[in-house]
Short mmCIF file of C-alpha atoms in Angstrom, two decimals:
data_model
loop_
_atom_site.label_atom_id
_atom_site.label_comp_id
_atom_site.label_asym_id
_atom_site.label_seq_id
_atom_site.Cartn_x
_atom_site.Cartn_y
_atom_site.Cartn_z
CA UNK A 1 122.93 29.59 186.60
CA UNK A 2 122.46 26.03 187.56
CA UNK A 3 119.20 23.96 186.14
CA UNK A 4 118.73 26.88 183.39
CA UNK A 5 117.73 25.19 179.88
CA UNK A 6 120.58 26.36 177.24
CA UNK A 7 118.78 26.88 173.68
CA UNK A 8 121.08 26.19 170.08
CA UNK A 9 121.67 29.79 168.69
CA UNK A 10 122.41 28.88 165.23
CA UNK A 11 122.66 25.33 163.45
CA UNK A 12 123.90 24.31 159.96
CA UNK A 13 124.72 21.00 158.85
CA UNK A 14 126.55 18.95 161.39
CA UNK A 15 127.36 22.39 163.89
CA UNK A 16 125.59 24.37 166.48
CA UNK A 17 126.60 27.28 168.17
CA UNK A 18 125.23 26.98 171.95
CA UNK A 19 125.17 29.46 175.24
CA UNK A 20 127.78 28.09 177.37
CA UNK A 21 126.88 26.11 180.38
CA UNK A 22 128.68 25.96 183.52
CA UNK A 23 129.75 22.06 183.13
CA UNK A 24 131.83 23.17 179.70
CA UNK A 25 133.58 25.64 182.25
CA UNK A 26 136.70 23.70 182.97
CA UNK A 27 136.92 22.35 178.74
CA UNK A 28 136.34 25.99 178.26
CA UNK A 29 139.09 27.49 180.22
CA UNK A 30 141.84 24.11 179.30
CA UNK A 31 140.67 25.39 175.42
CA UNK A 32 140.93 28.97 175.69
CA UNK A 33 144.70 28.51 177.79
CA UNK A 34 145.65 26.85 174.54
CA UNK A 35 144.82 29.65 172.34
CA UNK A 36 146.89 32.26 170.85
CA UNK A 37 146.06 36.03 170.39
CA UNK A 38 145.33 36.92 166.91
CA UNK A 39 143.57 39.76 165.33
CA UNK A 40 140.28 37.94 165.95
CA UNK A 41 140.75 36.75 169.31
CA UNK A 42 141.20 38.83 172.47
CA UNK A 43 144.92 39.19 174.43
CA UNK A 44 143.59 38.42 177.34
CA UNK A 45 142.78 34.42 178.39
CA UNK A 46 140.64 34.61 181.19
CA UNK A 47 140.98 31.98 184.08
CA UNK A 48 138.88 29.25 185.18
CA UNK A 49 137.93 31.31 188.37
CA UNK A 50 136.85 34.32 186.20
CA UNK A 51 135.01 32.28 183.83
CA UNK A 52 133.01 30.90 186.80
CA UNK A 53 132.20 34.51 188.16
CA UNK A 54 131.35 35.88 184.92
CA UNK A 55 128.88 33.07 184.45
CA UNK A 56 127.69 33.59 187.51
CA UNK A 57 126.88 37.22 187.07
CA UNK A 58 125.61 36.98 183.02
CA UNK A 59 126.04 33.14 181.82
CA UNK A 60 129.09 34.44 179.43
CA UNK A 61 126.58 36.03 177.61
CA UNK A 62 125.52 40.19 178.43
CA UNK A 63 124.77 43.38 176.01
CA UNK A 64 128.53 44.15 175.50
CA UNK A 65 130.00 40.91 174.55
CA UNK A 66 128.99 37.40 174.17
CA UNK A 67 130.43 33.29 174.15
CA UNK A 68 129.39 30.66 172.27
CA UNK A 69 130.84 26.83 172.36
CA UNK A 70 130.22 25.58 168.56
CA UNK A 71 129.64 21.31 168.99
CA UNK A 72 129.16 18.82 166.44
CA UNK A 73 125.75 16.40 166.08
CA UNK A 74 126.83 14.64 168.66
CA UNK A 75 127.13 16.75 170.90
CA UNK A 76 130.94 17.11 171.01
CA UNK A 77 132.79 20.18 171.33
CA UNK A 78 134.51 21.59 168.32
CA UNK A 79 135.07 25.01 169.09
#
């Protein structure tokens, strides 16, 4: 939750994949409503309200499935 430290998972270049925290929840949820199902992204676009429960419960982040936000060196969000 709130205060927790959120470590880079993987970095390469000019990228890193991070955990999500809850201030990229709203640029999260405005990203994700522009997305469109494919075969590698899920049907279902979850709101900003469940967003903000799930990362409540597990941080977006649990044994069955998992979010990253990719950002650029400086700090920007890319995907």
């Amino acid at each position: 939750g709130i205060g927790r430290q959120v470590p880079t998972m993987l970095e390469s270049g000019n990228t890193r994949l991070r955990l999500i925290r809850e201030g990229d929840l709203e640029t999260l949820a405005a990203r994700l409503a522009e997305a469109r199902p494919g075969p590698f992204y899920p049907a279902e676009i979850p709101s900003l309200t469940t967003l903000r429960c799930r990362f409540e419960e597990d941080g977006l982040w649990s044994d069955r499935e998992g979010r990253l936000l990719a950002e650029d060196g400086a700090g920007v969000l890319v995907g």
